[in-house]
mmCIF file of C-alpha atoms and ligand atoms in Angstrom:
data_model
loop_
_atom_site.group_PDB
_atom_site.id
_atom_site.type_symbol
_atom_site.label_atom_id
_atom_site.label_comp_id
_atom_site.label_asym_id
_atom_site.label_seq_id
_atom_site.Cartn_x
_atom_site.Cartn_y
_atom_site.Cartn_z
ATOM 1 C CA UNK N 1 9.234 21.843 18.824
ATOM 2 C CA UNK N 2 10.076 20.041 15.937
ATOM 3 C CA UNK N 3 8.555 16.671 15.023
ATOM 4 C CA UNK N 4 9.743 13.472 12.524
ATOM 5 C CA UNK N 5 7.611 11.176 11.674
ATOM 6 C CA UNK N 6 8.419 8.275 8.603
ATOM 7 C CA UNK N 7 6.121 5.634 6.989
ATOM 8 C CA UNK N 8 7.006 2.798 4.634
ATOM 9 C CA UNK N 9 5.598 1.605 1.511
ATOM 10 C CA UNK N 10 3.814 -1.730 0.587
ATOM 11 C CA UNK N 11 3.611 -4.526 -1.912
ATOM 12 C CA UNK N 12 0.673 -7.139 -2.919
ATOM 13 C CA UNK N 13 2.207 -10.950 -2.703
ATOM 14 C CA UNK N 14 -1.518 -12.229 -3.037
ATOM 15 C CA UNK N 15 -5.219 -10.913 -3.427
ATOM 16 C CA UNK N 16 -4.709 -8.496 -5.941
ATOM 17 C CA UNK N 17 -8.238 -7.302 -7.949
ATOM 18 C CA UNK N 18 -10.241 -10.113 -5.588
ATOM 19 C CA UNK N 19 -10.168 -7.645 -2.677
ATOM 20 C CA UNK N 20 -11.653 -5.211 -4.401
ATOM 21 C CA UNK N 21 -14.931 -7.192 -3.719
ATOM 22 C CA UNK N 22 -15.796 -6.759 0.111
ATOM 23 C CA UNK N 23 -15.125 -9.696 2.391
ATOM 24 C CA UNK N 24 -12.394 -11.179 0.026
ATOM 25 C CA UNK N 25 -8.664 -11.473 1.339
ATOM 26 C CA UNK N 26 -4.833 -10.325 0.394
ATOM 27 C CA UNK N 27 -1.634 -10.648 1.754
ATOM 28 C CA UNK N 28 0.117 -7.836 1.997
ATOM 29 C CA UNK N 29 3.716 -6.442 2.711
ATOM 30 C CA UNK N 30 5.408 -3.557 4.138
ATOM 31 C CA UNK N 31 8.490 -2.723 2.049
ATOM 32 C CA UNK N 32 10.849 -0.592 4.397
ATOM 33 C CA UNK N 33 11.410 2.136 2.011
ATOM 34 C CA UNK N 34 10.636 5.029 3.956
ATOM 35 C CA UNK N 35 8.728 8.711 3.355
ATOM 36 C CA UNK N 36 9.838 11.327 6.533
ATOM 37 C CA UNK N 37 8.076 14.275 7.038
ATOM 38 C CA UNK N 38 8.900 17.136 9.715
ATOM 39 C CA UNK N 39 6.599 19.226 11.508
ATOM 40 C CA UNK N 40 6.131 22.087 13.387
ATOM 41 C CA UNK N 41 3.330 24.991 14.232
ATOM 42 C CA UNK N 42 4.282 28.019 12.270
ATOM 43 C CA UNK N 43 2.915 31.538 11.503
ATOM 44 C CA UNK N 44 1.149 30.458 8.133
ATOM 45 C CA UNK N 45 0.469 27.372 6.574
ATOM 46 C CA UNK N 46 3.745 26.122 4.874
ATOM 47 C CA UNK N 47 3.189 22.555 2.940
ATOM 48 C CA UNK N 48 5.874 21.187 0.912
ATOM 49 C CA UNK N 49 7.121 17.946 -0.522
ATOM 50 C CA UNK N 50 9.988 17.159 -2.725
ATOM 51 C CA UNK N 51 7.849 15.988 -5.438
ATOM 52 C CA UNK N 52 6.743 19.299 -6.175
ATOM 53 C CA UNK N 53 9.263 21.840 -4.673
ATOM 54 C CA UNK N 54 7.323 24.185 -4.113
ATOM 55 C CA UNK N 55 5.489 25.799 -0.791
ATOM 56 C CA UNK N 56 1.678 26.158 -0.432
ATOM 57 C CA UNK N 57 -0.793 26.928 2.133
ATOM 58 C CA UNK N 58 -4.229 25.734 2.076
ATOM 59 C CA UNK N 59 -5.203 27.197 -0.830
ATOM 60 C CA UNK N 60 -6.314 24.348 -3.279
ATOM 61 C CA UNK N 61 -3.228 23.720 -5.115
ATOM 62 C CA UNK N 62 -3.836 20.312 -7.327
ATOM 63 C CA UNK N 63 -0.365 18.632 -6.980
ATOM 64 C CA UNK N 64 -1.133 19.248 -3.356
ATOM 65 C CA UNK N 65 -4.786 18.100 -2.850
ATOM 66 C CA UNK N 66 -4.007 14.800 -0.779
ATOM 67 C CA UNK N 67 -2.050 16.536 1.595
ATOM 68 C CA UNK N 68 -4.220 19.447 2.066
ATOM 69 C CA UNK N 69 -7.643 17.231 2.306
ATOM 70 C CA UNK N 70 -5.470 15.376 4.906
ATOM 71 C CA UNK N 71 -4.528 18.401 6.781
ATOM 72 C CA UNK N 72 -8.367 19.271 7.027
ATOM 73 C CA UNK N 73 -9.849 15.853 7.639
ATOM 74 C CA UNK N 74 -6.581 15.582 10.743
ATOM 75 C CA UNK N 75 -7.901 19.043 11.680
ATOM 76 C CA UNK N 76 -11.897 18.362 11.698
ATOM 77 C CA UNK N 77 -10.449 15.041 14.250
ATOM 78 C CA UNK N 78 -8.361 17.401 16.333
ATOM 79 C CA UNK N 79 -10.761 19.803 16.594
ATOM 80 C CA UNK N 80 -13.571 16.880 18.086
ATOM 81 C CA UNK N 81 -10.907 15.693 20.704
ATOM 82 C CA UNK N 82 -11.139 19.420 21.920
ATOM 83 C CA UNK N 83 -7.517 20.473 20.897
ATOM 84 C CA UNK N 84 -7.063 24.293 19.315
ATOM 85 C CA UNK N 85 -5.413 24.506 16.189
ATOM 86 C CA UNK N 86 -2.717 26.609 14.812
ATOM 87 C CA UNK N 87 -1.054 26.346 11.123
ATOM 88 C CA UNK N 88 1.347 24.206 10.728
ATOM 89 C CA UNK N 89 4.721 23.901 8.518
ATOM 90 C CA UNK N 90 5.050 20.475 6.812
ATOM 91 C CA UNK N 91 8.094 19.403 4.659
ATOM 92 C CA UNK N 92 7.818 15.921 3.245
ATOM 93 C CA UNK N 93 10.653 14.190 1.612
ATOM 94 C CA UNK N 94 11.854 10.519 0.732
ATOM 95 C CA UNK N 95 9.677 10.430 -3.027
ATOM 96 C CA UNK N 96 8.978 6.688 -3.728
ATOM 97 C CA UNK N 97 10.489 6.995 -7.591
ATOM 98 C CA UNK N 98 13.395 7.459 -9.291
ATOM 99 C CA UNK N 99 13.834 10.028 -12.319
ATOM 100 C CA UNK N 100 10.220 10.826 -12.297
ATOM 101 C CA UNK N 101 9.249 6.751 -12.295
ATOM 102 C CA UNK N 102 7.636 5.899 -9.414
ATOM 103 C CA UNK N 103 8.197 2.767 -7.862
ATOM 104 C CA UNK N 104 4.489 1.346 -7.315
ATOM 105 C CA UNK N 105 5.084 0.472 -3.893
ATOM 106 C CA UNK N 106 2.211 2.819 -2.239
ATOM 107 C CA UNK N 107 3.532 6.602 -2.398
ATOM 108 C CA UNK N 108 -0.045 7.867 -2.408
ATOM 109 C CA UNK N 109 -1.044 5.819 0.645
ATOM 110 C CA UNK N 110 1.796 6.101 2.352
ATOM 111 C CA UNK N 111 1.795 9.688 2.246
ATOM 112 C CA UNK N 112 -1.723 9.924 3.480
ATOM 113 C CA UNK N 113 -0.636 8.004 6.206
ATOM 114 C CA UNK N 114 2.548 9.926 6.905
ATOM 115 C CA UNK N 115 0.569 13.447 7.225
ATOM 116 C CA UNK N 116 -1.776 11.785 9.496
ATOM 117 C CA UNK N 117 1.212 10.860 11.942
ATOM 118 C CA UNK N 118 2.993 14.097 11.554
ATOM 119 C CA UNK N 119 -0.390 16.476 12.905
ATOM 120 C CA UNK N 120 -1.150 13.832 15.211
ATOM 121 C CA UNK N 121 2.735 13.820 16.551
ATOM 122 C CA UNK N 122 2.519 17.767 16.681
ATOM 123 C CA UNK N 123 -0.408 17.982 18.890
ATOM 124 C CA UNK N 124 0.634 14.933 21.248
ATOM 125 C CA UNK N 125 -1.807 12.443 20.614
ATOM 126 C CA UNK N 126 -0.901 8.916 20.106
ATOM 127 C CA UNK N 127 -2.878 6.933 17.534
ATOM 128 C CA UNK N 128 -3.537 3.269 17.280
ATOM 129 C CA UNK N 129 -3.087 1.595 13.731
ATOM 130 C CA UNK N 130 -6.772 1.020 13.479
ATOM 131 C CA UNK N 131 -6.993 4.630 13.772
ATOM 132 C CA UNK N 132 -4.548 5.237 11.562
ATOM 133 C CA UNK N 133 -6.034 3.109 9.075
ATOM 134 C CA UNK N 134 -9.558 4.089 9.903
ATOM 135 C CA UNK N 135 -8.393 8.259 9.089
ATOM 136 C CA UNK N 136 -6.158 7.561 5.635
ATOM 137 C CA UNK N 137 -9.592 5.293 5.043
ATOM 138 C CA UNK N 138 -11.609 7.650 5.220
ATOM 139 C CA UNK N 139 -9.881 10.241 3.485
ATOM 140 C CA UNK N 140 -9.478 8.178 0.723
ATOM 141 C CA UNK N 141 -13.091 7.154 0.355
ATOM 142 C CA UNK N 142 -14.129 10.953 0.322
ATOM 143 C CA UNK N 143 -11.850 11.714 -2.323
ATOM 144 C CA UNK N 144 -13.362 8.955 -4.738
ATOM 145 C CA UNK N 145 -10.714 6.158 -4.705
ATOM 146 C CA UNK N 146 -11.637 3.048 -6.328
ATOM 147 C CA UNK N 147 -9.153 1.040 -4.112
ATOM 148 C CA UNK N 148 -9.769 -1.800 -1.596
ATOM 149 C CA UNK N 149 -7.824 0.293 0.567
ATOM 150 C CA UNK N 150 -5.773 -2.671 1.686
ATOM 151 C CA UNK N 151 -2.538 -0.193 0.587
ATOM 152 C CA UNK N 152 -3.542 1.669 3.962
ATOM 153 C CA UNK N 153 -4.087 -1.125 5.940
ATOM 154 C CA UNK N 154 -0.455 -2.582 5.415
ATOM 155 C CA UNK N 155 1.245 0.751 5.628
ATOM 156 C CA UNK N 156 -0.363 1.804 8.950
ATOM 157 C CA UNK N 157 0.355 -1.488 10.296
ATOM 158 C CA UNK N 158 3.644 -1.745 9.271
ATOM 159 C CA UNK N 159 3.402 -5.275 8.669
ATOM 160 C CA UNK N 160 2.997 -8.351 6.420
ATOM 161 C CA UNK N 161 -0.696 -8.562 6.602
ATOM 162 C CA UNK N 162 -3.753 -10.166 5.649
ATOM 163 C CA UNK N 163 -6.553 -7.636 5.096
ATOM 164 C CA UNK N 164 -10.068 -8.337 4.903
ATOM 165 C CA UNK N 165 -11.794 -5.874 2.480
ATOM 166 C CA UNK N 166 -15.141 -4.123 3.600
ATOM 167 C CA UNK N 167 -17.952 -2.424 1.273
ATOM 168 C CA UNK N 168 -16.615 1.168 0.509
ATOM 169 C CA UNK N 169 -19.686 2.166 -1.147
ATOM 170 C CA UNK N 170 -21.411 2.068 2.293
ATOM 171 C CA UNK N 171 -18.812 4.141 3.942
ATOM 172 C CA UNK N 172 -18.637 6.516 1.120
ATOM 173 C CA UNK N 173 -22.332 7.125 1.806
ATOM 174 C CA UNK N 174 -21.880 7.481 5.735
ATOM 175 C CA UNK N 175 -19.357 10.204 4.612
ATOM 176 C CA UNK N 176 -22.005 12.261 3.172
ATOM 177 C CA UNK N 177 -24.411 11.473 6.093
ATOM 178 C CA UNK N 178 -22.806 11.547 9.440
ATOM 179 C CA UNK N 179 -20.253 13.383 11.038
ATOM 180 C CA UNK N 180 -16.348 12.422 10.995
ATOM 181 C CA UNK N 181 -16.407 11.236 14.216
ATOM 182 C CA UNK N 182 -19.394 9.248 14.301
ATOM 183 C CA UNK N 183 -18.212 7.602 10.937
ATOM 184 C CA UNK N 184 -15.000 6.383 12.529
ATOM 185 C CA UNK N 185 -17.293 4.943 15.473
ATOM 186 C CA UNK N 186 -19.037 3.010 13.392
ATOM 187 C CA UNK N 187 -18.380 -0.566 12.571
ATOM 188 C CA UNK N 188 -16.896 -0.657 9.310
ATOM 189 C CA UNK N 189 -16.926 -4.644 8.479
ATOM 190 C CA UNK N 190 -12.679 -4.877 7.611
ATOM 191 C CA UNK N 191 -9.939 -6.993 9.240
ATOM 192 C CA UNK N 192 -6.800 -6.804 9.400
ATOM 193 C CA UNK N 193 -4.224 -9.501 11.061
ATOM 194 C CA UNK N 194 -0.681 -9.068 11.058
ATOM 195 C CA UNK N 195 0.646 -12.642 9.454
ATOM 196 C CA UNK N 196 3.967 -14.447 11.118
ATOM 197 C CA UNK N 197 6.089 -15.684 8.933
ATOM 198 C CA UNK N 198 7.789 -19.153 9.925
ATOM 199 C CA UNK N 199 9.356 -19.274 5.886
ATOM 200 C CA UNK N 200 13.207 -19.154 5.758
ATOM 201 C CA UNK N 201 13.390 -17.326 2.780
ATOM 202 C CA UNK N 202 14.564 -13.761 1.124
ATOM 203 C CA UNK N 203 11.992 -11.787 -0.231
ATOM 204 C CA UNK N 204 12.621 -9.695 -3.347
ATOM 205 C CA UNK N 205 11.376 -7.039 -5.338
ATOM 206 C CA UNK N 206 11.950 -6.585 -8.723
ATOM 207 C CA UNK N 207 10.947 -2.683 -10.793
ATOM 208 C CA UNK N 208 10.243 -3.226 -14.461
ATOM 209 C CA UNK N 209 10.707 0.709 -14.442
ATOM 210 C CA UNK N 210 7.735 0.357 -16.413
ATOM 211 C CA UNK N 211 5.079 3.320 -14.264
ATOM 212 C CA UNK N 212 1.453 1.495 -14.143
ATOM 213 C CA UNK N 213 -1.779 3.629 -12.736
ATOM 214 C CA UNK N 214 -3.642 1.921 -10.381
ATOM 215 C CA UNK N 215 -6.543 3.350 -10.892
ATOM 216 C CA UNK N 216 -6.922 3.220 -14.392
ATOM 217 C CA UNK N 217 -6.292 -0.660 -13.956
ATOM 218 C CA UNK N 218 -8.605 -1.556 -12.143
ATOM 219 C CA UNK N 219 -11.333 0.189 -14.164
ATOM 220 C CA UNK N 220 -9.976 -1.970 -17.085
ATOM 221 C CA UNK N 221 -9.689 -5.310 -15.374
ATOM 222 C CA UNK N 222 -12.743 -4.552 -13.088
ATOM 223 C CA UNK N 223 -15.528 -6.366 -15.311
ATOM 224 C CA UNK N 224 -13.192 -9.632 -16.080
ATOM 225 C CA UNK N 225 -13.643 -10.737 -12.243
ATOM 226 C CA UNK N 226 -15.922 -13.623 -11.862
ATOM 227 C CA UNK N 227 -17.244 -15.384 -8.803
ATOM 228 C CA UNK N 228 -15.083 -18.590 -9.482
ATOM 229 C CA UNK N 229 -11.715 -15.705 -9.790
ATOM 230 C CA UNK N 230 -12.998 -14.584 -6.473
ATOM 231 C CA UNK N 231 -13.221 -18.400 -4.606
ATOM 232 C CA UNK N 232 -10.118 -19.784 -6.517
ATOM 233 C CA UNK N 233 -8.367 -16.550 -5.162
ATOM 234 C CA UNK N 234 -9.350 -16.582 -1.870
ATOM 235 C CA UNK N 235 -8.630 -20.469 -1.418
ATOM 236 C CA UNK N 236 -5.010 -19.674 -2.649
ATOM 237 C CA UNK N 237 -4.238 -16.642 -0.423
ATOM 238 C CA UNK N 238 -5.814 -18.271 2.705
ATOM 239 C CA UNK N 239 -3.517 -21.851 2.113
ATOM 240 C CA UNK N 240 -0.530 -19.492 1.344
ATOM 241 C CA UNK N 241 -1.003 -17.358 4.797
ATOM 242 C CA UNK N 242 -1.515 -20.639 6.354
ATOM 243 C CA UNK N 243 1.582 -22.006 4.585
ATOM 244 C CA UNK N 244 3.999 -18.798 5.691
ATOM 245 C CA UNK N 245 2.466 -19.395 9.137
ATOM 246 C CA UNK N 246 3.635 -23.169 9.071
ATOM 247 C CA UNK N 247 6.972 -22.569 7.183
ATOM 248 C CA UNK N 248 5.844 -24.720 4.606
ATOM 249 C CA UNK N 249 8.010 -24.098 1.511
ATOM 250 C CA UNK N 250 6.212 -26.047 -1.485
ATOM 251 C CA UNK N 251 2.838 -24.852 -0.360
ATOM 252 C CA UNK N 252 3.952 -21.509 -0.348
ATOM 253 C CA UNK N 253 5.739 -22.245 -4.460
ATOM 254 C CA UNK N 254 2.305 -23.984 -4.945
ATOM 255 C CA UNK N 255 0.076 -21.147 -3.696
ATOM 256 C CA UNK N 256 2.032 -18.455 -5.326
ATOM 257 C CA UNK N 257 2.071 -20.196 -8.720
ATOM 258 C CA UNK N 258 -2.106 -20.460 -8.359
ATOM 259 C CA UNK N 259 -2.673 -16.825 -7.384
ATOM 260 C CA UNK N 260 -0.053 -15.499 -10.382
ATOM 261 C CA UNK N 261 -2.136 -17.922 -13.039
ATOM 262 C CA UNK N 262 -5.298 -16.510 -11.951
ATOM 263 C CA UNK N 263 -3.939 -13.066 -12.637
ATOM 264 C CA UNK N 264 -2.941 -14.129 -16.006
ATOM 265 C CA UNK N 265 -6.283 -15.660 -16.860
ATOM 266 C CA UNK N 266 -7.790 -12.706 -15.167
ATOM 267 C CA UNK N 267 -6.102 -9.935 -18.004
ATOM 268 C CA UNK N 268 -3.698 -9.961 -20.284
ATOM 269 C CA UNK N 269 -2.802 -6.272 -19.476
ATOM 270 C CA UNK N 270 -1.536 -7.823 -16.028
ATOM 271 C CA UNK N 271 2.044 -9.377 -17.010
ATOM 272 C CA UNK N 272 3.558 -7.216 -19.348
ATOM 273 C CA UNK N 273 6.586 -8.606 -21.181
ATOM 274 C CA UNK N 274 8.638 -7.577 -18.206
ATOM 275 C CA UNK N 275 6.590 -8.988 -15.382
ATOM 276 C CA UNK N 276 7.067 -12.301 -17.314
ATOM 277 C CA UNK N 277 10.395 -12.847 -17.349
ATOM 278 C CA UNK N 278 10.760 -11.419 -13.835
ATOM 279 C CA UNK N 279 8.881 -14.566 -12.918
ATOM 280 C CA UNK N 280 10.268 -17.107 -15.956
ATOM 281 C CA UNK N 281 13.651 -16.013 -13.818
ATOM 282 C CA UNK N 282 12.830 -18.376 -11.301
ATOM 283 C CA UNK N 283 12.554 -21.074 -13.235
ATOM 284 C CA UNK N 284 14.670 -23.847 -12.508
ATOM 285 C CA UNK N 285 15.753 -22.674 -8.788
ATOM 286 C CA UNK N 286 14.224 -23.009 -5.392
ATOM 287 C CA UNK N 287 12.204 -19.816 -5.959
ATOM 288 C CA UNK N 288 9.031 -18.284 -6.822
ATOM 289 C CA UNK N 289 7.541 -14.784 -8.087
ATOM 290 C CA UNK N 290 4.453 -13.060 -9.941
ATOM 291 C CA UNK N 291 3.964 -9.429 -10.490
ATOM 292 C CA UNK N 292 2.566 -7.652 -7.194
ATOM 293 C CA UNK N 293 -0.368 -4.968 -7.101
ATOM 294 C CA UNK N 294 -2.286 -4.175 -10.764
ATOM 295 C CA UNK N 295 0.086 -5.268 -12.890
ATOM 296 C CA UNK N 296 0.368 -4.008 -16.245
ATOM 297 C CA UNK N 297 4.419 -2.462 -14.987
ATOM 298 C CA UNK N 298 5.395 -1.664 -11.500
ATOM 299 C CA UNK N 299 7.193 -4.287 -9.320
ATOM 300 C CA UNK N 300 7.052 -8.032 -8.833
ATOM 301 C CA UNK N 301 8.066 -9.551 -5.918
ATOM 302 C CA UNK N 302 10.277 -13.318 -5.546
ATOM 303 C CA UNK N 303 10.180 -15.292 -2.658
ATOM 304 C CA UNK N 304 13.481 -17.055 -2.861
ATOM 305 C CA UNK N 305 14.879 -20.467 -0.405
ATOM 306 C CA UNK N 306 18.333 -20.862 -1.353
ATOM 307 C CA UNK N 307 21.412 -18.618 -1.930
ATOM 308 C CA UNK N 308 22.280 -20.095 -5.046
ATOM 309 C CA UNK N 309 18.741 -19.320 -6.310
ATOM 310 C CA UNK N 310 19.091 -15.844 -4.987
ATOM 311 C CA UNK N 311 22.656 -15.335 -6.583
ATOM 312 C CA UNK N 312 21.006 -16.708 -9.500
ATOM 313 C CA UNK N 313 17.884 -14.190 -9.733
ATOM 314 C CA UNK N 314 19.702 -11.268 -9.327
ATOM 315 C CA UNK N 315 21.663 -12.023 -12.531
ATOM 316 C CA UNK N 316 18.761 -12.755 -14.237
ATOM 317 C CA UNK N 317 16.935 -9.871 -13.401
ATOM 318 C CA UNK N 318 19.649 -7.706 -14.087
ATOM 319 C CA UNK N 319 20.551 -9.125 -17.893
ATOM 320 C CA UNK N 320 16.832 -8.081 -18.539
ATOM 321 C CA UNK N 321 17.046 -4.800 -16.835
ATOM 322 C CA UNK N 322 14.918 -5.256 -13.458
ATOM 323 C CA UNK N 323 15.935 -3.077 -10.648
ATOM 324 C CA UNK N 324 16.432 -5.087 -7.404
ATOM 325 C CA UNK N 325 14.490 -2.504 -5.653
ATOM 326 C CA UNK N 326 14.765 -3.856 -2.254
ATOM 327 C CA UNK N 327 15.200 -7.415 -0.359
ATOM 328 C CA UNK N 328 14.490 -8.580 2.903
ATOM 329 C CA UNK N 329 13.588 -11.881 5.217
ATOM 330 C CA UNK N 330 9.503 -12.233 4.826
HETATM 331 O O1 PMV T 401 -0.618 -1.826 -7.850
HETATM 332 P P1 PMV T 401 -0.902 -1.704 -6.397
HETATM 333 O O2 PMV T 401 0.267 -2.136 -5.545
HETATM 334 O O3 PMV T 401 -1.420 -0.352 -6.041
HETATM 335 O O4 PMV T 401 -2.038 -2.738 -6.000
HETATM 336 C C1 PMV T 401 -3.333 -2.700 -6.522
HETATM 337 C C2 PMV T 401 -4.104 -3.895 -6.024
HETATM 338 C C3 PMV T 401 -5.525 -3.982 -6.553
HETATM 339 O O5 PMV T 401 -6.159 -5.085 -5.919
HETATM 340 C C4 PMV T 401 -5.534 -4.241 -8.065
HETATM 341 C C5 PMV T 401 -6.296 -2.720 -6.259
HETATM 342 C C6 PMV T 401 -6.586 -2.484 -4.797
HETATM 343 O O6 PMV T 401 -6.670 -1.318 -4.396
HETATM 344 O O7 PMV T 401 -6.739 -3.465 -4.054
HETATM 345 MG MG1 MG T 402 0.920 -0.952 -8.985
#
């Protein structure tokens, strides 16, 4: 029988670079902009996604490496819970981008995520989000990735969340030492807590259009990140989770302003020309924003109190040619 499974994407609002250090902190949200995938057991392998258009099987196929290495890794896990596997038929659609421009708001991760749901769906098992998190982790680790990972943590919590980085070095090395199942046993040194918001406010997200590489950010920002970044970063994202958690509106401004200065002072290749007037659009109105993720393009995101303000940002953002990519409550 046919199976559907969907995940969301995610966007930084705090954190950003400082978690890539183990034990710091960022607040993170789900953006409900939604990959599907459908499922079934099939004759062959049959993978395809609407990025490519194109079928493969297992055979290494480059545009399809995540999704293969995800098939194997969910296969290795089946195969230790004593199921018996057969090939399967995937078909993944819902692309996070838009002529070829991806949005930045977690495509990779989320469809790490959403393959890991789909075999798991087709063979009946039900997976907690720590397990969810814990398999996308892990696949992610043995592939290289120089993320904190905290993309997977919000995704596969479907959440706003504040995620406690771990040391990936150490787990990268348990990869090459123990067994899959053993390395998911084993205490890993992350948290993650879903945050409640008690802010009466519209979130926003605003795409520069502008496609930024993750990756190749952080390898360029990496050696700017000092010890006082790290405290001064971790003060401001724990007083702004405590200030969503208390509704407390100025805090929140207050908090948000701090974190988005430290970014600037961090690199300049963080607010482009775009990602700075996204956030000079606030000024003057009961409203606050700051680019989201790496920087350097992408999306930034606007918390926003008042419907004047938010009638007011959407002009503004659209006389300089930012995409209202999606809004919601936080
Ligand atoms: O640009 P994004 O949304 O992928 O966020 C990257 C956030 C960093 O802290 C710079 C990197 C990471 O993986 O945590
Ligand atoms: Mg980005």
């Amino acid at each position: 029988m046919t199976k559907y499974v969907t995940t969301c994407g995610k966007l930084y609002l705090a954190g950003e670079y400082a978690v890539l250090t183990p034990g710091q902190s960022a607040l993170i949200k789900n953006i409900n902009i939604r990959m599907q995938a459908e499922i079934d057991f099939s004759e062959t392998y049959q993978l395809v996604s609407d990025m490519f258009n194109y079928t493969v099987d297992l055979n290494p196929d480059q545009n399809y490496a995540l999704i293969q290495e995800t098939i194997l890794v969910m296969e290795e896990f089946l195969t230790d819970q004593g199921l018996k596997l057969r090939p399967v038929r995937l078909s993944i659609s819902g692309k996070m981008e838009r002529d070829g421009k991806k949005f930045g708001i977690g495509s990779s991760g989320s469809v790490v995520l959403l393959t890991i749901k789909a075999m798991a769906e087709l063979y009946d098992l039900s997976l907690s989000r720590d397990s969810l998190f814990r398999l996308a982790t892990y696949i992610l680790v043995k592939r290289g990735d120089n993320g904190s990972m905290g993309d997977l943590a919000c995704i596969a919590f479907e959440d706003l969340i504040l995620y406690q980085s771990f040391d990936r070095q150490i787990l990268a090395q348990l990869i090459q030492e123990i067994p899959l199942r053993q390395v998911l046993a084993s205490d890993w040194g992350y948290q993650i807590k879903p945050v409640s918001s008690q802010l009466t406010c519209q979130f926003l997200v605003g795409w520069t259009q502008e496609p930024s590489i993750s990756a190749e950010m952080i390898t360029q920002v990496k050696s700017a990140i000092t010890p006082q970044f790290l405290s001064e970063t971790e003060k401001a994202t724990q007083k702004l989770t405590k200030a969503i958690e208390q509704g407390n509106q100025q805090g929140s401004i207050q908090q948000i302003n701090r974190i988005s200065e430290l970014l600037a002072n961090l690199s300049p290749l963080i607010y482009t020309e775009d990602l700075v007037a996204l956030r000079q659009a606030t000024e003057g109105l009961e409203a606050v924003a700051k680019s989201s993720g790496s920087g350097g393009g992408d999306c930034g995101i606007a918390l926003v109190f008042s419907k004047v303000a938010e009638k007011k940002i959407k002009e503004r953002w659209q006389e300089l040619g930012i995409e209202l990519l999606y809004a919601s409550e936080l």
